[in-house]
Short mmCIF file of C-alpha atoms in Angstrom, two decimals:
data_model
loop_
_atom_site.label_atom_id
_atom_site.label_comp_id
_atom_site.label_asym_id
_atom_site.label_seq_id
_atom_site.Cartn_x
_atom_site.Cartn_y
_atom_site.Cartn_z
CA MET A 1 -31.61 -58.22 -7.35
CA ALA A 2 -31.17 -54.76 -5.94
CA THR A 3 -28.32 -52.67 -7.31
CA GLY A 4 -25.46 -52.61 -4.84
CA ALA A 5 -26.95 -55.33 -2.64
CA ALA A 6 -25.02 -58.36 -1.56
CA ALA A 7 -25.87 -61.45 -3.54
CA SER A 8 -26.30 -63.65 -0.48
CA GLY A 9 -25.08 -64.26 3.02
CA ALA A 10 -22.48 -66.71 1.61
CA LEU A 11 -23.42 -69.11 4.40
CA THR A 12 -25.15 -71.53 2.09
CA THR A 13 -25.65 -71.69 -1.63
CA ALA A 14 -29.16 -73.08 -1.33
CA GLY A 15 -32.02 -70.92 -2.51
CA CYS A 16 -35.60 -70.86 -1.31
CA GLY A 17 -38.31 -73.07 -2.70
CA THR A 18 -39.61 -72.81 -6.23
CA GLY A 19 -43.17 -73.70 -5.36
CA PRO A 20 -45.41 -75.35 -2.75
CA GLY A 21 -43.73 -78.40 -1.35
CA THR A 22 -40.48 -77.65 -3.17
CA GLN A 23 -37.99 -76.08 -0.83
CA SER A 24 -34.32 -76.10 -0.10
CA SER A 25 -32.91 -77.06 3.28
CA ALA A 26 -31.99 -73.42 3.95
CA LEU A 27 -34.25 -70.93 5.64
CA LYS A 28 -34.41 -68.02 3.18
CA VAL A 29 -34.24 -64.50 4.61
CA VAL A 30 -34.45 -61.22 2.66
CA ALA A 31 -33.45 -58.12 4.62
CA ALA A 32 -32.98 -54.40 4.02
CA ASP A 33 -29.58 -52.72 4.10
CA TYR A 34 -29.13 -50.11 6.81
CA GLY A 35 -25.54 -49.39 5.90
CA ASP A 36 -23.54 -48.52 2.83
CA PRO A 37 -21.84 -51.39 0.96
CA GLY A 38 -19.39 -48.91 -0.57
CA ARG A 39 -18.21 -47.91 2.90
CA GLY A 40 -18.07 -51.41 4.29
CA THR A 41 -21.05 -50.85 6.61
CA SER A 42 -23.59 -53.07 4.84
CA SER A 43 -26.03 -54.97 7.06
CA GLN A 44 -24.75 -58.13 5.39
CA GLY A 45 -21.92 -58.21 7.93
CA TYR A 46 -24.38 -58.14 10.83
CA TRP A 47 -26.47 -60.96 9.39
CA ASP A 48 -23.45 -63.09 8.54
CA ALA A 49 -22.17 -62.87 12.11
CA LEU A 50 -25.63 -63.47 13.55
CA VAL A 51 -26.19 -66.56 11.43
CA GLY A 52 -22.76 -67.86 12.40
CA ASP A 53 -23.66 -67.53 16.11
CA PHE A 54 -27.03 -69.20 15.50
CA GLN A 55 -25.41 -72.14 13.72
CA GLU A 56 -23.04 -72.69 16.63
CA ARG A 57 -26.07 -73.15 18.86
CA HIS A 58 -28.05 -75.11 16.25
CA PRO A 59 -25.62 -77.34 14.34
CA GLY A 60 -26.88 -78.24 10.90
CA ALA A 61 -29.14 -75.20 10.60
CA GLU A 62 -28.88 -73.45 7.24
CA ILE A 63 -29.81 -69.79 6.85
CA ASP A 64 -29.47 -67.98 3.53
CA VAL A 65 -29.63 -64.19 3.94
CA GLU A 66 -29.87 -61.72 1.06
CA VAL A 67 -29.51 -58.02 1.82
CA HIS A 68 -31.12 -55.56 -0.62
CA SER A 69 -31.01 -51.77 -0.73
CA TRP A 70 -33.95 -49.90 0.78
CA LYS A 71 -34.79 -48.54 -2.65
CA ASP A 72 -35.51 -52.02 -3.93
CA VAL A 73 -36.20 -54.44 -1.11
CA ASP A 74 -39.97 -53.91 -0.84
CA LYS A 75 -40.62 -54.30 -4.54
CA ASN A 76 -38.26 -57.26 -4.77
CA VAL A 77 -40.10 -59.15 -2.03
CA ALA A 78 -43.43 -58.23 -3.63
CA ARG A 79 -42.17 -59.66 -6.92
CA MET A 80 -41.00 -62.86 -5.24
CA ALA A 81 -44.40 -63.26 -3.59
CA ALA A 82 -46.26 -62.58 -6.84
CA GLU A 83 -44.15 -65.24 -8.55
CA GLY A 84 -45.08 -67.75 -5.86
CA ASN A 85 -41.57 -67.81 -4.44
CA PRO A 86 -41.50 -65.61 -1.28
CA PRO A 87 -38.70 -65.90 1.27
CA ASP A 88 -39.43 -67.61 4.56
CA ILE A 89 -38.64 -64.37 6.40
CA ALA A 90 -38.67 -60.83 5.01
CA GLN A 91 -37.47 -57.69 6.78
CA ILE A 92 -38.99 -54.79 4.82
CA GLY A 93 -41.18 -51.71 5.14
CA ALA A 94 -44.77 -53.00 5.00
CA TYR A 95 -46.62 -56.19 5.77
CA ALA A 96 -50.38 -55.57 5.62
CA ASP A 97 -50.95 -56.44 1.96
CA PHE A 98 -49.33 -59.85 2.47
CA ALA A 99 -51.36 -60.42 5.65
CA ALA A 100 -54.59 -59.59 3.83
CA LYS A 101 -53.77 -62.27 1.25
CA ASP A 102 -53.27 -64.83 4.05
CA MET A 103 -49.62 -65.25 3.13
CA LEU A 104 -48.17 -64.64 6.59
CA TYR A 105 -47.95 -66.44 9.89
CA ARG A 106 -49.40 -64.56 12.83
CA ALA A 107 -46.66 -63.34 15.16
CA GLY A 108 -47.95 -65.64 17.89
CA GLU A 109 -47.60 -68.64 15.60
CA VAL A 110 -43.86 -68.23 15.22
CA LEU A 111 -42.53 -66.29 18.22
CA SER A 112 -42.26 -67.57 21.77
CA ILE A 113 -44.53 -65.81 24.26
CA PRO A 114 -41.69 -63.97 26.09
CA VAL A 115 -40.29 -62.58 22.82
CA GLN A 116 -43.67 -61.40 21.52
CA ALA A 117 -44.50 -59.82 24.90
CA ASP A 118 -41.20 -57.89 24.86
CA PHE A 119 -42.18 -55.64 21.93
CA LEU A 120 -42.98 -52.06 22.87
CA PRO A 121 -46.81 -51.89 23.05
CA ALA A 122 -47.24 -49.05 20.53
CA LEU A 123 -45.12 -50.91 17.98
CA ALA A 124 -46.81 -54.25 18.56
CA GLU A 125 -50.17 -52.55 17.98
CA ALA A 126 -48.87 -50.92 14.80
CA GLY A 127 -48.08 -54.42 13.53
CA GLU A 128 -51.72 -55.49 13.63
CA VAL A 129 -54.24 -56.03 10.86
CA ARG A 130 -57.79 -56.32 12.19
CA ARG A 131 -56.40 -56.66 15.73
CA VAL A 132 -54.11 -59.58 14.87
CA GLN A 133 -50.33 -59.03 14.86
CA TYR A 134 -48.59 -60.11 11.67
CA GLY A 135 -45.88 -57.47 11.50
CA MET A 136 -43.01 -57.83 13.96
CA PRO A 137 -41.18 -54.50 14.44
CA PHE A 138 -37.49 -54.79 13.64
CA ALA A 139 -36.09 -51.31 14.20
CA ALA A 140 -37.57 -47.91 14.92
CA SER A 141 -36.63 -44.28 14.66
CA THR A 142 -38.10 -40.89 15.32
CA ARG A 143 -37.19 -37.64 13.64
CA LEU A 144 -35.77 -34.38 14.92
CA LEU A 145 -34.53 -31.19 13.28
CA PHE A 146 -30.73 -31.26 12.96
CA TYR A 147 -28.86 -27.99 12.54
CA ASN A 148 -25.21 -27.12 12.09
CA LYS A 149 -24.15 -24.86 14.96
CA THR A 150 -21.01 -23.70 13.16
CA LEU A 151 -23.04 -22.52 10.18
CA PHE A 152 -25.57 -20.88 12.51
CA LYS A 153 -22.77 -18.83 14.09
CA LYS A 154 -21.44 -17.93 10.65
CA ALA A 155 -24.91 -16.60 9.72
CA GLY A 156 -25.23 -14.63 12.96
CA LEU A 157 -27.84 -17.03 14.36
CA ASP A 158 -27.92 -18.14 17.99
CA PRO A 159 -27.08 -21.88 18.04
CA ALA A 160 -28.93 -22.18 21.34
CA GLU A 161 -32.16 -20.99 19.68
CA PRO A 162 -33.14 -23.28 16.80
CA PRO A 163 -36.28 -22.32 14.86
CA ARG A 164 -39.59 -23.25 16.49
CA THR A 165 -42.00 -22.09 13.77
CA TRP A 166 -42.13 -22.25 9.97
CA ASN A 167 -41.51 -18.51 9.70
CA GLN A 168 -38.47 -18.75 11.97
CA LEU A 169 -37.20 -21.65 9.84
CA ALA A 170 -37.56 -19.60 6.65
CA SER A 171 -35.85 -16.61 8.29
CA ALA A 172 -32.96 -18.77 9.50
CA ALA A 173 -32.63 -20.39 6.08
CA ALA A 174 -32.46 -16.96 4.43
CA ARG A 175 -29.71 -15.88 6.84
CA LEU A 176 -27.79 -19.09 6.09
CA LYS A 177 -28.13 -18.47 2.36
CA ASP A 178 -26.83 -14.92 2.74
CA ALA A 179 -23.85 -16.35 4.65
CA GLY A 180 -22.97 -18.54 1.70
CA VAL A 181 -24.34 -21.86 2.97
CA LYS A 182 -24.84 -24.15 -0.02
CA ILE A 183 -28.10 -25.75 1.16
CA PRO A 184 -29.83 -23.77 3.92
CA TYR A 185 -32.54 -26.40 4.40
CA GLY A 186 -32.26 -29.96 3.08
CA LEU A 187 -35.55 -31.22 1.64
CA PRO A 188 -35.43 -34.90 0.55
CA LEU A 189 -38.63 -35.63 -1.36
CA GLY A 190 -37.00 -38.22 -3.62
CA PRO A 191 -38.05 -41.87 -3.49
CA GLU A 192 -35.88 -42.85 -0.53
CA GLU A 193 -37.44 -40.53 2.07
CA ALA A 194 -40.50 -38.88 0.52
CA PRO A 195 -43.22 -40.50 2.72
CA ALA A 196 -41.32 -39.56 5.90
CA GLU A 197 -40.34 -36.00 4.97
CA ALA A 198 -43.83 -35.33 3.64
CA MET A 199 -45.44 -36.71 6.80
CA MET A 200 -43.23 -34.56 9.02
CA TRP A 201 -44.43 -31.43 7.24
CA ILE A 202 -48.02 -32.66 7.29
CA LEU A 203 -47.84 -33.31 11.04
CA SER A 204 -46.27 -29.91 11.63
CA SER A 205 -49.34 -28.38 9.99
CA GLY A 206 -51.74 -30.40 12.14
CA GLY A 207 -52.57 -32.82 9.33
CA ALA A 208 -52.19 -36.57 8.76
CA TYR A 209 -52.30 -39.20 6.05
CA THR A 210 -55.47 -40.71 7.56
CA ASP A 211 -58.24 -39.62 9.91
CA ARG A 212 -59.26 -41.23 13.20
CA VAL A 213 -61.29 -43.95 11.51
CA GLY A 214 -58.51 -44.77 9.06
CA ASP A 215 -59.78 -43.06 5.91
CA TYR A 216 -57.15 -41.39 3.73
CA THR A 217 -56.88 -37.59 4.06
CA VAL A 218 -53.87 -36.90 1.84
CA ASP A 219 -55.48 -33.78 0.36
CA ALA A 220 -56.73 -32.33 3.64
CA ARG A 221 -56.54 -28.56 3.95
CA ALA A 222 -53.75 -28.72 6.54
CA ASN A 223 -51.66 -30.93 4.25
CA ILE A 224 -52.08 -28.63 1.26
CA LYS A 225 -51.19 -25.68 3.49
CA ALA A 226 -47.87 -27.32 4.40
CA PHE A 227 -46.88 -27.93 0.78
CA ASP A 228 -48.03 -24.49 -0.35
CA TRP A 229 -45.75 -23.01 2.30
CA LEU A 230 -42.84 -25.29 1.36
CA ARG A 231 -43.08 -24.39 -2.30
CA GLU A 232 -43.51 -20.66 -1.78
CA ARG A 233 -41.25 -19.91 1.19
CA LEU A 234 -38.44 -22.44 0.82
CA VAL A 235 -38.19 -23.96 -2.65
CA ARG A 236 -39.08 -20.93 -4.78
CA SER A 237 -36.89 -18.77 -2.57
CA GLY A 238 -33.88 -20.96 -3.30
CA LEU A 239 -33.49 -22.02 0.32
CA THR A 240 -33.41 -25.78 -0.34
CA ASN A 241 -31.44 -28.21 -2.45
CA PRO A 242 -32.25 -28.07 -6.18
CA ASN A 243 -34.94 -30.53 -7.33
CA PRO A 244 -36.18 -31.80 -3.94
CA GLY A 245 -38.36 -34.40 -5.69
CA ARG A 246 -35.24 -36.09 -7.04
CA THR A 247 -33.11 -35.76 -3.92
CA ASP A 248 -32.69 -38.72 -1.59
CA ARG A 249 -32.10 -38.61 2.15
CA GLN A 250 -28.58 -40.05 2.07
CA GLN A 251 -27.44 -37.38 -0.39
CA LEU A 252 -28.41 -34.70 2.12
CA PHE A 253 -27.04 -36.61 5.11
CA ASP A 254 -23.71 -36.76 3.28
CA ALA A 255 -23.92 -33.05 2.52
CA PHE A 256 -24.77 -32.25 6.15
CA VAL A 257 -21.68 -33.99 7.51
CA ARG A 258 -19.59 -32.17 4.87
CA GLY A 259 -20.86 -28.88 6.26
CA ASP A 260 -22.94 -27.99 3.20
CA VAL A 261 -26.40 -28.11 4.85
CA GLY A 262 -27.63 -25.77 7.56
CA MET A 263 -30.77 -27.66 8.66
CA LEU A 264 -32.65 -30.84 7.83
CA ASN A 265 -34.89 -33.40 9.46
CA GLY A 266 -32.94 -36.49 10.46
CA HIS A 267 -33.13 -39.77 12.30
CA PRO A 268 -30.67 -41.29 14.82
CA THR A 269 -28.32 -42.68 12.16
CA LEU A 270 -27.25 -39.11 11.34
CA LEU A 271 -25.93 -38.74 14.89
CA LYS A 272 -23.24 -41.31 14.25
CA GLU A 273 -22.25 -39.82 10.91
CA ALA A 274 -22.10 -36.28 12.31
CA ARG A 275 -20.02 -37.30 15.32
CA ALA A 276 -17.60 -39.27 13.14
CA ARG A 277 -16.99 -36.17 11.00
CA GLY A 278 -16.72 -33.79 13.95
CA VAL A 279 -19.81 -31.76 13.07
CA ASP A 280 -20.96 -29.40 15.82
CA TYR A 281 -24.70 -30.00 15.58
CA GLY A 282 -27.85 -29.52 17.60
CA THR A 283 -31.26 -31.19 17.55
CA ALA A 284 -34.73 -29.84 18.19
CA VAL A 285 -38.38 -30.68 17.72
CA PRO A 286 -39.24 -29.83 14.08
CA PRO A 287 -40.89 -26.42 13.68
CA GLY A 288 -44.65 -26.20 13.19
CA ALA A 289 -46.91 -23.61 11.63
CA ASP A 290 -47.27 -21.65 14.88
CA GLY A 291 -44.89 -23.40 17.29
CA PRO A 292 -43.03 -26.70 17.66
CA SER A 293 -44.63 -29.44 15.60
CA PRO A 294 -47.65 -30.94 17.40
CA GLY A 295 -46.81 -34.39 16.05
CA THR A 296 -43.64 -36.45 15.92
CA LEU A 297 -42.97 -38.96 13.16
CA GLY A 298 -42.12 -42.48 14.20
CA VAL A 299 -40.97 -45.03 11.65
CA ALA A 300 -40.76 -48.77 12.18
CA ASP A 301 -39.46 -51.43 9.82
CA TRP A 302 -41.04 -54.84 9.87
CA VAL A 303 -40.27 -58.54 9.90
CA MET A 304 -42.79 -61.07 8.60
CA ALA A 305 -42.79 -64.83 8.18
CA PHE A 306 -44.31 -66.26 5.00
CA LYS A 307 -46.34 -69.48 5.17
CA HIS A 308 -45.56 -70.61 1.62
CA ASN A 309 -42.91 -73.19 2.48
CA GLY A 310 -44.35 -74.24 5.84
CA ARG A 311 -41.21 -73.20 7.71
CA GLY A 312 -42.93 -71.57 10.68
CA GLU A 313 -41.12 -73.56 13.34
CA GLU A 314 -37.68 -72.91 11.83
CA ALA A 315 -38.52 -69.25 11.24
CA GLY A 316 -39.70 -68.85 14.82
CA ARG A 317 -36.56 -70.41 16.25
CA PHE A 318 -34.37 -68.04 14.25
CA LEU A 319 -36.53 -64.97 15.00
CA ASP A 320 -36.45 -65.68 18.74
CA PHE A 321 -32.66 -65.53 18.39
CA VAL A 322 -32.81 -62.34 16.31
CA PHE A 323 -34.98 -60.59 18.92
CA SER A 324 -33.01 -61.73 21.97
CA GLU A 325 -31.89 -58.73 24.01
CA ARG A 326 -28.20 -59.09 23.13
CA ASN A 327 -28.68 -59.54 19.39
CA HIS A 328 -31.39 -56.94 18.95
CA TYR A 329 -29.47 -54.37 20.97
CA ALA A 330 -26.33 -55.08 18.92
CA PHE A 331 -28.16 -54.22 15.70
CA ALA A 332 -29.73 -51.04 17.11
CA GLU A 333 -26.38 -49.91 18.49
CA ARG A 334 -24.56 -50.66 15.24
CA TYR A 335 -26.82 -48.36 13.22
CA ASP A 336 -27.88 -45.85 15.90
CA LEU A 337 -31.49 -46.98 15.68
CA LEU A 338 -34.06 -47.32 18.45
CA PRO A 339 -34.72 -50.83 19.77
CA VAL A 340 -38.27 -52.16 19.45
CA THR A 341 -38.21 -54.31 22.59
CA THR A 342 -38.57 -53.18 26.19
CA SER A 343 -35.48 -55.10 27.30
CA ALA A 344 -33.19 -53.61 24.64
CA ASN A 345 -34.64 -50.11 25.19
CA ASP A 346 -33.91 -50.34 28.90
CA ARG A 347 -30.40 -51.48 28.12
CA MET A 348 -29.87 -48.48 25.84
CA ARG A 349 -31.08 -46.05 28.50
CA GLU A 350 -28.54 -47.46 30.94
CA ARG A 351 -25.59 -46.81 28.62
CA ALA A 352 -24.04 -43.39 29.18
CA GLU A 353 -22.52 -43.42 25.69
CA ARG A 354 -26.02 -43.72 24.20
CA LYS A 355 -27.24 -40.52 25.88
CA PRO A 356 -27.58 -38.63 22.55
CA LEU A 357 -30.31 -41.11 21.59
CA ARG A 358 -32.46 -40.55 24.65
CA ARG A 359 -34.33 -37.64 23.12
CA PHE A 360 -35.27 -39.85 20.20
CA GLN A 361 -36.34 -42.59 22.63
CA GLU A 362 -38.54 -40.14 24.52
CA GLU A 363 -40.29 -39.14 21.29
CA LEU A 364 -41.03 -42.77 20.40
CA SER A 365 -43.81 -43.32 22.95
CA SER A 366 -45.97 -40.51 21.50
CA ALA A 367 -44.90 -40.73 17.84
CA GLU A 368 -47.27 -40.96 14.90
CA PHE A 369 -46.62 -43.89 12.57
CA TYR A 370 -47.46 -44.57 8.95
CA PRO A 371 -50.84 -46.31 8.53
CA VAL A 372 -49.00 -49.60 7.93
CA GLY A 373 -51.96 -51.69 9.08
CA LYS A 374 -53.90 -50.61 5.98
CA VAL A 375 -53.65 -53.19 3.23
CA SER A 376 -53.38 -50.43 0.64
CA TRP A 377 -50.53 -48.57 2.38
CA ALA A 378 -47.71 -50.19 0.41
CA THR A 379 -49.35 -49.01 -2.82
CA VAL A 380 -50.04 -45.53 -1.47
CA SER A 381 -46.53 -45.18 -0.04
CA ALA A 382 -45.04 -46.10 -3.42
CA ASP A 383 -47.26 -43.46 -5.04
CA ILE A 384 -46.09 -40.82 -2.56
CA LYS A 385 -42.49 -41.73 -3.38
CA ARG A 386 -43.16 -41.19 -7.08
CA SER A 387 -45.42 -38.17 -6.92
CA ILE A 388 -45.17 -35.95 -3.84
CA GLY A 389 -42.07 -34.10 -5.01
CA ARG A 390 -44.05 -32.56 -7.87
CA ALA A 391 -46.01 -30.50 -5.35
CA VAL A 392 -43.01 -28.25 -4.69
CA GLU A 393 -41.76 -27.89 -8.26
CA ALA A 394 -41.62 -24.36 -9.63
CA ASP A 395 -44.81 -24.84 -11.61
CA GLY A 396 -46.27 -27.36 -9.15
CA ASP A 397 -49.77 -27.16 -7.71
CA PRO A 398 -49.86 -28.78 -4.26
CA ALA A 399 -53.65 -29.03 -4.18
CA ARG A 400 -53.73 -30.80 -7.55
CA VAL A 401 -50.86 -33.16 -6.71
CA LEU A 402 -52.22 -34.14 -3.30
CA SER A 403 -55.76 -34.53 -4.65
CA ALA A 404 -54.47 -36.90 -7.34
CA ILE A 405 -52.67 -38.98 -4.71
CA GLN A 406 -55.87 -38.97 -2.62
CA ARG A 407 -57.96 -40.31 -5.51
CA ARG A 408 -55.46 -43.08 -6.19
CA ALA A 409 -55.26 -43.90 -2.48
CA GLU A 410 -59.04 -44.25 -2.27
CA ALA A 411 -59.03 -46.48 -5.35
CA ALA A 412 -56.24 -48.62 -3.88
CA GLU A 413 -58.16 -48.96 -0.61
CA THR A 414 -61.34 -49.96 -2.45
CA ALA A 415 -59.43 -52.55 -4.46
CA ALA A 416 -57.80 -53.90 -1.31
CA GLN A 417 -61.16 -54.25 0.44
CA GLU A 418 -62.67 -56.05 -2.55
CA SER A 419 -59.78 -58.48 -3.07
#
């Protein structure tokens, strides 16, 4: 069980099955936590209320929801699956390895046609393995550069002119440091955010994790260039948080809303936190090597239905309810995330109070996503979480670190193809 995660949805005490043909009466769901249990914002509250509404409409239905922290949920579901005891539904970060092992229902086998057709096309396509959709997008986000306008003014920087290039970013960070700002640029390369932060810098250099035919390119020249620049111009110059490779995203989000961070890349959830704390902030397209970044990172989290217990019909009935416009919009609104369905996206655009999210919504249609359709991606992503931070250490060698990740990624892909 993940540290800090709720033990269960407290709606039923039944667990999931212990083997083929041995199952409880409850539909077992494992989901990731988008909130903070310590602050009373855990996703457990959302799921509890949702299940309560579902049971009112379907008397006798039993749904057992466990919410795990993002640090642990993927590995916990992988362990359950390896032990022959997967949940009926999992809401995690990757699906392709389970699909390749024929452990999942196809989306069309569980969802009604109107619900499946409502997914945004780019996200539905990202949920495919060999042109068949197994991954159902659950929530999405894009990334923008956040900057503290108050700290910019303190450093003599124009808050209406955020940095557009790497050099401008380094210059602004140096001015912020001279003005006494604790963390001029927040760089989270710890396990929580490493694949995303790394990909943003790779995209800003014109690179990618994979090429057009899907082969890994982790150690491409553009990628190494980005990490060489990060190490030399930001980390070694003392313009970031100490030990970026051991710093998680939430630590820096918390520091940003305290007024301790001048700039960092952030997703829509930070909007809510910043507004709640009265931070005067701005957003901009992340800087690139020679101008605004040519690529925007999009991140989607995924729902999948496991075949192990033969609960496809029950899973589909519940997932249709989860993805209904009202319920899906309620989740996206609660955590300032981007909806993954056309109906909920349209609803968000119509709400004047959601105007700060529109820039993120606009970025979603052209965003670059992780190569989640690759069976090996879960393994490679875990390796990036463990290893990429070493590239910016004082004695780090970006070319060596990225080349090592590349070799392991190629080996993982070969193993996945052979299995």
